[in-house]
Tab-separated table of C-alpha atoms and ligand atoms in Angstrom:
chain	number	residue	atom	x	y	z
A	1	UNK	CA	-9.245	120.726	-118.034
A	2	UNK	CA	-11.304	121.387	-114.488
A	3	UNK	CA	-9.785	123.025	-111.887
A	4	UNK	CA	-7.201	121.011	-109.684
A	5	UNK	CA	-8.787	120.922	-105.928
A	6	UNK	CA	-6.636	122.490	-103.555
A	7	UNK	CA	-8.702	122.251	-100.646
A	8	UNK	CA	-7.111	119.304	-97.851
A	9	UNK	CA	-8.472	118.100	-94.109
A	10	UNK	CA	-6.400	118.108	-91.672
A	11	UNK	CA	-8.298	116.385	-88.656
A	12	UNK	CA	-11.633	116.997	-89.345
A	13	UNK	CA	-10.336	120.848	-90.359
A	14	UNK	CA	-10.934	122.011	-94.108
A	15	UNK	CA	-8.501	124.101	-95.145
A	16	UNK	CA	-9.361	125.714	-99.128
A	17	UNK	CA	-5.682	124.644	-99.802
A	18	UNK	CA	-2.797	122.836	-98.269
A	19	UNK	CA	-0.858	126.522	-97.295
A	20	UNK	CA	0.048	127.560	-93.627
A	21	UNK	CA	2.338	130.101	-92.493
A	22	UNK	CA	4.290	128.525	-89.480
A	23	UNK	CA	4.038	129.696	-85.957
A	24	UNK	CA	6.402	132.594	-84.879
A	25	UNK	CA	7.416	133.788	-88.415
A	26	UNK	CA	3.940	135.548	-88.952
A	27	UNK	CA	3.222	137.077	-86.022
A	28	UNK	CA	-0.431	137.609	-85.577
A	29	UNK	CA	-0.791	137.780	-89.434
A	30	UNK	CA	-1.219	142.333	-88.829
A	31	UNK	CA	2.125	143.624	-90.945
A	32	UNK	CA	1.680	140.758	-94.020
A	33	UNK	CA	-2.079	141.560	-93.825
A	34	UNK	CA	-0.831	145.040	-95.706
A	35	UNK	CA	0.998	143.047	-98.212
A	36	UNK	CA	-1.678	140.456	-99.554
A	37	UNK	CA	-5.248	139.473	-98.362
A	38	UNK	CA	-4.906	136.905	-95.701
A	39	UNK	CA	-7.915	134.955	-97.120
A	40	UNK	CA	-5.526	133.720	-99.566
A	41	UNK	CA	-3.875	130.846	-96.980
A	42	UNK	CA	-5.060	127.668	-96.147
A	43	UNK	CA	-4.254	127.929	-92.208
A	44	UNK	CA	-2.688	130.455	-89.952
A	45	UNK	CA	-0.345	129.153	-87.430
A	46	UNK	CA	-0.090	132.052	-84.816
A	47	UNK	CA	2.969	133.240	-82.951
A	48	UNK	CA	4.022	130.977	-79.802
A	49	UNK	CA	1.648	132.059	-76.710
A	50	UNK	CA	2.159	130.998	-73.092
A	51	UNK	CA	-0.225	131.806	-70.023
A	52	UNK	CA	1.653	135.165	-69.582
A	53	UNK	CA	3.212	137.204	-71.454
A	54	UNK	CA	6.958	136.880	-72.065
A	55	UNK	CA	9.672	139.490	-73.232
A	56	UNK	CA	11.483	136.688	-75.013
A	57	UNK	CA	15.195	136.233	-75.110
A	58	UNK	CA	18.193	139.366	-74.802
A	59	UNK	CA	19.811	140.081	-78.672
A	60	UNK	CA	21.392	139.403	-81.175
A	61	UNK	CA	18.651	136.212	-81.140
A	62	UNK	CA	18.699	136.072	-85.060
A	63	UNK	CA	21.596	134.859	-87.432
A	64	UNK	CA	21.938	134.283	-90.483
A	65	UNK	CA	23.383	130.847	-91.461
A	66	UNK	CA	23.814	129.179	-95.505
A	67	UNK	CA	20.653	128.966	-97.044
A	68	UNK	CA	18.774	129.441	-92.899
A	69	UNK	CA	19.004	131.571	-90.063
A	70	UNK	CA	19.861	130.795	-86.494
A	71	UNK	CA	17.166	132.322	-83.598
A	72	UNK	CA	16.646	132.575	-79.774
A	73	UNK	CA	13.883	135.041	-80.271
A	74	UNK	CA	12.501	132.634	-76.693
A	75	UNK	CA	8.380	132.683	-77.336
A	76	UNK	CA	7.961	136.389	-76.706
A	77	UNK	CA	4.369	137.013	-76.981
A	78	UNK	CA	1.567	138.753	-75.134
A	79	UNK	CA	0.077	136.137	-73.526
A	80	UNK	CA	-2.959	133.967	-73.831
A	81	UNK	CA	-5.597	136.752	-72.742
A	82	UNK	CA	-4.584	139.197	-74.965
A	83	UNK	CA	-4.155	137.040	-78.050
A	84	UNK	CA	-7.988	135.955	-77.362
A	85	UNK	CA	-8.918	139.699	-76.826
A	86	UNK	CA	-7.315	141.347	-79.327
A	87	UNK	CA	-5.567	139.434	-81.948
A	88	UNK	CA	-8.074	136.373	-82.715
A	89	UNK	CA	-10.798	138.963	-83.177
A	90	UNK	CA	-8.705	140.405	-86.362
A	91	UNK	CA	-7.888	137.082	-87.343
A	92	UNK	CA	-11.097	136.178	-87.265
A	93	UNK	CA	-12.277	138.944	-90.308
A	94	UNK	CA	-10.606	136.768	-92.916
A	95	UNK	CA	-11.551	133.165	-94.235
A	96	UNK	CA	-8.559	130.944	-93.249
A	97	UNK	CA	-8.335	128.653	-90.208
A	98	UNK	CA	-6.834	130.198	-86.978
A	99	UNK	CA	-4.578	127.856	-85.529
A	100	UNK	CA	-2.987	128.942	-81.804
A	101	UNK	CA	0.138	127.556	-80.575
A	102	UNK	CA	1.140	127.102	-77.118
A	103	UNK	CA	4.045	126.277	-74.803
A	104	UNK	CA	3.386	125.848	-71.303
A	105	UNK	CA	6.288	125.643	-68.624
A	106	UNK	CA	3.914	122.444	-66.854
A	107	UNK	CA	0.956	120.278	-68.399
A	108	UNK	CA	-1.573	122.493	-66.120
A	109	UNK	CA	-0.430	125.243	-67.763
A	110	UNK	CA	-1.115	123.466	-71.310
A	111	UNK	CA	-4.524	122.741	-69.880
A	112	UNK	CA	-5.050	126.482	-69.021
A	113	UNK	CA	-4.296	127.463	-72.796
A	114	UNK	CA	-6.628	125.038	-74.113
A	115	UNK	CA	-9.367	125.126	-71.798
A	116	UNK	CA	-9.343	129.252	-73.002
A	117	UNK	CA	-8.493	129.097	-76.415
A	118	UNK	CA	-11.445	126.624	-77.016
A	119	UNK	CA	-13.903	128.218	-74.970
A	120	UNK	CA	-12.406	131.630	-77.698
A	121	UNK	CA	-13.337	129.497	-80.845
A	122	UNK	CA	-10.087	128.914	-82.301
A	123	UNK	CA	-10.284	125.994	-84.991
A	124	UNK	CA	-7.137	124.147	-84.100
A	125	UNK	CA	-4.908	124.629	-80.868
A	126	UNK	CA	-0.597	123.328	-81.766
A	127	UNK	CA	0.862	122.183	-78.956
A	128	UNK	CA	4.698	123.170	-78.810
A	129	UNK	CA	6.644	120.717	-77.161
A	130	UNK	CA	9.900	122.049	-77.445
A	131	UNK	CA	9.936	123.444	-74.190
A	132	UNK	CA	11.646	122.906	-71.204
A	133	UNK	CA	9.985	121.234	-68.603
A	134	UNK	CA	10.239	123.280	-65.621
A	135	UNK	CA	9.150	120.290	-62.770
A	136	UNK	CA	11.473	118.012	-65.007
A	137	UNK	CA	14.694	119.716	-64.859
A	138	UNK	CA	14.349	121.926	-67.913
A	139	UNK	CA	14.233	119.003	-69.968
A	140	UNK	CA	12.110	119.253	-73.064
A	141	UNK	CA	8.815	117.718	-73.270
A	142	UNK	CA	9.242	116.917	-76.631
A	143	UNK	CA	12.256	114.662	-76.505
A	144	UNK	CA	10.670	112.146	-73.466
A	145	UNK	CA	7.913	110.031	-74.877
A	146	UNK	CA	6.863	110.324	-71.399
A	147	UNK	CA	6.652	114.056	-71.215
A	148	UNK	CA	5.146	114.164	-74.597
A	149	UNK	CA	2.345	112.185	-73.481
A	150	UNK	CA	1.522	113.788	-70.436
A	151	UNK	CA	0.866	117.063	-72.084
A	152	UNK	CA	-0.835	115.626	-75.133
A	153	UNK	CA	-3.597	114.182	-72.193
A	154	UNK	CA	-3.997	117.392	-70.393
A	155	UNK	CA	-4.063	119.551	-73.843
A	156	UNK	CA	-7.463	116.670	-75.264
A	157	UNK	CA	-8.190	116.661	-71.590
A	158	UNK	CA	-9.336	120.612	-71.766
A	159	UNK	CA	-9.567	121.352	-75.623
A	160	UNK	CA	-13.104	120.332	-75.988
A	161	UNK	CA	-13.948	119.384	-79.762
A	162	UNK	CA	-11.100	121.621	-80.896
A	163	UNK	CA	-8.388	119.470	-82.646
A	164	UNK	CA	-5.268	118.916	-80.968
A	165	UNK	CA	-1.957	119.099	-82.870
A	166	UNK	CA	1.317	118.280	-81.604
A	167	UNK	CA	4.162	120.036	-83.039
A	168	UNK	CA	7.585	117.407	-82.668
A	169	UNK	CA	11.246	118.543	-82.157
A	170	UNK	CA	13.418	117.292	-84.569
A	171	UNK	CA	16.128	117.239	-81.887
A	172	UNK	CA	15.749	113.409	-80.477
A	173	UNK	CA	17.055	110.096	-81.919
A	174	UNK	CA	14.335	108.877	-83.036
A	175	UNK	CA	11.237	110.894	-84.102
A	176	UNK	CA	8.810	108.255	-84.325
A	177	UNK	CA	9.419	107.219	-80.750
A	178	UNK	CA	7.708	110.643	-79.907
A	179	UNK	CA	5.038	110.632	-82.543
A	180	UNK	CA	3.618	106.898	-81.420
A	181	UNK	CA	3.432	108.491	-77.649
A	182	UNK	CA	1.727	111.677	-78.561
A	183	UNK	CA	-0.812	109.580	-81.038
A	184	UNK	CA	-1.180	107.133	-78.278
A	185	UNK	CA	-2.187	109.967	-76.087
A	186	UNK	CA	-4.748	111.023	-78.297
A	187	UNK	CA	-3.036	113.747	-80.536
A	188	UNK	CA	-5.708	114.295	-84.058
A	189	UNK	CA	-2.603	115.921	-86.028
A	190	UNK	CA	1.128	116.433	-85.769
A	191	UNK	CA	3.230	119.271	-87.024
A	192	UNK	CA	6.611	118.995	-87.780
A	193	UNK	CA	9.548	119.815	-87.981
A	194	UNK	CA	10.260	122.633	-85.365
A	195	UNK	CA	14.035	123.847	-85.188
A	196	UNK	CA	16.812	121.832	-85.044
A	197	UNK	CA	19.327	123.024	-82.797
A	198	UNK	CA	22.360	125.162	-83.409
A	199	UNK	CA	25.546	127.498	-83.184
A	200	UNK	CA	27.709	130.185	-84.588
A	201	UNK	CA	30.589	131.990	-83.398
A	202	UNK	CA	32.680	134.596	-84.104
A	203	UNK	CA	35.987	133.792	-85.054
A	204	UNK	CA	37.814	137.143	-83.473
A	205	UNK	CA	36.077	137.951	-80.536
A	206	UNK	CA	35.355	134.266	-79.441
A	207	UNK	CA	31.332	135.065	-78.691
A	208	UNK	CA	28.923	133.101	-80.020
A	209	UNK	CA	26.757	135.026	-82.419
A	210	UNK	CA	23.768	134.725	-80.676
A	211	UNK	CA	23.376	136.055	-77.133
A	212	UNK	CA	22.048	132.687	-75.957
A	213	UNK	CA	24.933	130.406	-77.447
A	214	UNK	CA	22.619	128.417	-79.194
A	215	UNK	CA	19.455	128.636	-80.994
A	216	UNK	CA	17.455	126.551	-83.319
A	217	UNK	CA	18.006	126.387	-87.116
A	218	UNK	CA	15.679	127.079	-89.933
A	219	UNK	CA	14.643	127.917	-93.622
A	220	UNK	CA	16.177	125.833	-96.832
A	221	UNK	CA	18.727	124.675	-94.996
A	222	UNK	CA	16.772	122.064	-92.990
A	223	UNK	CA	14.326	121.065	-95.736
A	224	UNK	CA	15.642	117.393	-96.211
A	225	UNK	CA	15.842	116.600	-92.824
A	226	UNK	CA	11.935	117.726	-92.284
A	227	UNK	CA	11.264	115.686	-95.470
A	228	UNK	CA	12.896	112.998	-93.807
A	229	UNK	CA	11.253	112.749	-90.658
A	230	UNK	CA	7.814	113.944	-91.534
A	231	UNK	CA	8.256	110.481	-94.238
A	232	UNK	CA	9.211	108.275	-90.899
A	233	UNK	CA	6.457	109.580	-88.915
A	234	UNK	CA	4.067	108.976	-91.643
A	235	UNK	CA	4.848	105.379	-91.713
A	236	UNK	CA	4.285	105.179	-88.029
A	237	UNK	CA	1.340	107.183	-87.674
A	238	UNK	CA	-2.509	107.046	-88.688
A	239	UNK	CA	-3.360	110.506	-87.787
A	240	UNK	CA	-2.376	113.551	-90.202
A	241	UNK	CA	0.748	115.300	-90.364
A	242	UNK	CA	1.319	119.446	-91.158
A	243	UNK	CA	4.894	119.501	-92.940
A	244	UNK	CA	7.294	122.280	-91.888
A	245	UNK	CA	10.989	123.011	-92.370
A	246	UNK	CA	12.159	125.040	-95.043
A	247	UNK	CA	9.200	125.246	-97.389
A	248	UNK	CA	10.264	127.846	-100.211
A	249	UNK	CA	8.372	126.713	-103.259
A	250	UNK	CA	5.915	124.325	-104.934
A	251	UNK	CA	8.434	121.669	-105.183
A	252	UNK	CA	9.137	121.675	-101.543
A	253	UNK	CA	5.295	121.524	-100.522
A	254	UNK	CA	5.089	118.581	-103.230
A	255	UNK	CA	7.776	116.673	-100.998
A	256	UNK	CA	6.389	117.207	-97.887
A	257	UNK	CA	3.236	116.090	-98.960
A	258	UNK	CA	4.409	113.238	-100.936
A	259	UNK	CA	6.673	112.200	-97.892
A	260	UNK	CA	2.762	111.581	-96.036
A	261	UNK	CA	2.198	115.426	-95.093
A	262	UNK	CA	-1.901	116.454	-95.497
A	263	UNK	CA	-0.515	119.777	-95.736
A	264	UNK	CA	2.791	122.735	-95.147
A	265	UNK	CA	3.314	125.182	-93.525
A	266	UNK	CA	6.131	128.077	-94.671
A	267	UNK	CA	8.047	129.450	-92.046
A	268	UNK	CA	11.702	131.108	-92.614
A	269	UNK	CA	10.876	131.876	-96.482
A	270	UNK	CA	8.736	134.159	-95.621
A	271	UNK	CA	11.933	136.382	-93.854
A	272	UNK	CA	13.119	136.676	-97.751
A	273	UNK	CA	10.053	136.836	-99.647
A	274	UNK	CA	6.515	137.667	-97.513
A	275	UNK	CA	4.652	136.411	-100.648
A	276	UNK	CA	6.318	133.079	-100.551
A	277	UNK	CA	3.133	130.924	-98.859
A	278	UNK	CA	1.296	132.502	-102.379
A	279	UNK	CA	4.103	130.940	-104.754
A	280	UNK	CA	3.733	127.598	-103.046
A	281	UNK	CA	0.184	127.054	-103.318
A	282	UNK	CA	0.476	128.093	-106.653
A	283	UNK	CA	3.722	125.835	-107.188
A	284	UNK	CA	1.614	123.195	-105.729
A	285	UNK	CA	-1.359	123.767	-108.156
A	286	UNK	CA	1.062	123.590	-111.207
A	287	UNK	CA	2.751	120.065	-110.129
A	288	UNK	CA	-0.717	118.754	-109.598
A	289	UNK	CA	-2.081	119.864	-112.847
A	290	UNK	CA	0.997	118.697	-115.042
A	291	UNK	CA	0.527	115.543	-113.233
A	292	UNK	CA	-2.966	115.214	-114.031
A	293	UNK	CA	-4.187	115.353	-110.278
A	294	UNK	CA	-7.927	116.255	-110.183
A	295	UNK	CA	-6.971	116.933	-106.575
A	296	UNK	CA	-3.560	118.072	-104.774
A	297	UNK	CA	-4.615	115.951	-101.732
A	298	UNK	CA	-3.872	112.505	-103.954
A	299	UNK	CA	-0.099	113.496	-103.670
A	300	UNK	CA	0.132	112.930	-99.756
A	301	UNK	CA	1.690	109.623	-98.676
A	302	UNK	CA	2.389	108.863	-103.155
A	303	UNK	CA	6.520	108.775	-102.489
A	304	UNK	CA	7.605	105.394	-104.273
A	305	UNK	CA	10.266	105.034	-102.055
A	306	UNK	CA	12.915	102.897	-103.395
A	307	UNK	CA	12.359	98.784	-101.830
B	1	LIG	C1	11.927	133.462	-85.536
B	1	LIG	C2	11.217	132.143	-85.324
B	1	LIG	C3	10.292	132.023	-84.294
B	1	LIG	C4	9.621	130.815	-84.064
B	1	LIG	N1	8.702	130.718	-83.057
B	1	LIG	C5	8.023	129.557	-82.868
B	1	LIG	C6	6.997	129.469	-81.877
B	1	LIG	O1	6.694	130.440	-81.167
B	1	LIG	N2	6.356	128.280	-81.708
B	1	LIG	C7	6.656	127.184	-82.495
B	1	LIG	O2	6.038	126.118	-82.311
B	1	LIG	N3	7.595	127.251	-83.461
B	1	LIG	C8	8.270	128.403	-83.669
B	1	LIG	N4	9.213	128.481	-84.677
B	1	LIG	C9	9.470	127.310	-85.533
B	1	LIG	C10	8.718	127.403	-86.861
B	1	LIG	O3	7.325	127.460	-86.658
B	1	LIG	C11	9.043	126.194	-87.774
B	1	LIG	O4	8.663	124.998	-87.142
B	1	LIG	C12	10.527	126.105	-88.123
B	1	LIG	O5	11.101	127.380	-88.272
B	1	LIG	C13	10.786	125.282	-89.406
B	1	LIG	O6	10.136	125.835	-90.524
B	1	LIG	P1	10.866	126.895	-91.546
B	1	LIG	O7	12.200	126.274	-91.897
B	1	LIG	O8	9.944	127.005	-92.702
B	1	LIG	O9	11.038	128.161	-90.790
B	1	LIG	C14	9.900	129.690	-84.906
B	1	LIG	C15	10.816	129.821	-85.959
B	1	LIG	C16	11.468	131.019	-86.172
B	1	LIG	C17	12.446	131.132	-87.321
């Protein structure tokens, strides 16, 4: 029997197979890069940057919740500069596509990012959404059509012919209101879904667990929700989706995919098992071959949803 083809396109971008590790549980790809060769991924979603560089949120800012964990780690990162300076250039030894994600505090800001990450030679820039909007109140982009818009423009306005992907929030009504704004501003891929939001407190003292109240959920726990949405935005949408939300194994990717995702991205998993991105593309690569798939691409969009 040939060998199943693993390798997708995701806006124009080949990836050898449908694999990313999503933004923020990675890092810059340096401590897994002593645990397995990071050749081996299809796409590298790197930590959250913003123009500056941020010290992130005060502790606790991780919890562990059934089958997820809870965090308001709050996008610390060292800034655009030195990601291009330091970070992209080890990236940049290994044969996967570097993919830089952003949040901006106002849509010049988003232009900033892209206008320098381009100009660096990164092969896709995610825009993160799910940030407050500073001008707007501290209202999210990413839950006003609107807002979404606006810094989907200004992102394509100063990315060049780098790809734009816009990463949703899963914390609106209605997803696909979002994804038909961001399209109709021009978006070439969405990634979804990004945390949904949360709380845990301790029963005796009365605190919260986390030092910020709240923080955004993720890992197992939120898998069928992602599955849901990325299958609503699919019907809504002609340009390709990247399928996130508690990605573990094989089976998981295979939903995702089949739900209308090009390709996934593993995020939390990776907290209990760093080799788990290795295991899914593998996972992936068994389903399609016991399926008699020449390639894993045919199962994106292939859900026979019931009439
Ligand atoms: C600790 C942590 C940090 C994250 N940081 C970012 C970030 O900087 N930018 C972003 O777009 N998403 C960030 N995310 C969201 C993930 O990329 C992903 O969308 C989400 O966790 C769902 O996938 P998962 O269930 O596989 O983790 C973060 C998630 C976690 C758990």
């Amino acid at each position: 029997m040939p060998e199943v083809d693993l390798s997708v396109n995701l806006a124009g971008m080949t990836m050898k197979n449908p694999v990313c590790v999503a933004s923020g549980t990675f890092g810059f790809g340096r401590e897994y890069n002593e645990l397995f060769d990071l050749s081996e991924l299809g796409g590298i979603c790197a930590k959250g940057l913003t123009l500056h560089p941020r010290e992130g949120n005060p502790g606790p800012r991780i919890a562990e919740t059934p089958m997820g964990i809870l965090n308001s780690v709050g996008l610390q990162n060292p800034g655009v500069d030195a990601f291009i300076a330091t970070e992209l250039p080890f990236l940049r030894q290994f044969d996967v596509k570097v993919i830089a994600n952003i949040s901006g505090n106002t849509p010049e800001e988003y232009g900033i990012m892209c206008e320098k990450l381009a100009g660096a030679g990164v092969d896709m820039i995610e825009v993160n959404i799910s940030c407050p909007n500073v001008k707007a109140g501290g209202l999210a982009y990413g839950t006003r059509p609107e807002l979404a818009a606006e810094v989907t423009e200004m992102a394509k306005a100063h990315a060049g012919s780098v790809p734009v992907m816009v990463k949703l929030s899963p914390n609106v009504t209605d997803i696909t209101e979002i994804a038909r704004a961001v399209e109709g501003a021009g978006a070439d891929a969405l990634s979804l879904i990004n945390t949904i939001r949360g709380m845990r407190i301790d029963v005796n003292t009365r605190r919260p667990i986390l030092k910020m109240n709240t923080g955004g959920l993720s890992g197992p726990a939120v898998l069928p929700v992602a599955v849901r949405m990325v299958w609503e935005v699919a019907q809504c949408v002609k340009v390709p989706i990247l399928g996130m939300g508690g990605v573990a194994k094989g089976e998981d990717a295979a939903q995702m995919m089949l739900a209308g995702a090009s390709a996934v991205a593993v995020g939390t998993a990776l907290f209990a098992d760093p080799f788990t991105p290795i295991k899914v593309r593998e996972g992936l690569r068994e389903i399609a071959e016991k399926q008699g798939l020449a390639a894993v691409r045919e199962l994106t969009g292939g859900v026979r949803p019931w009439s």
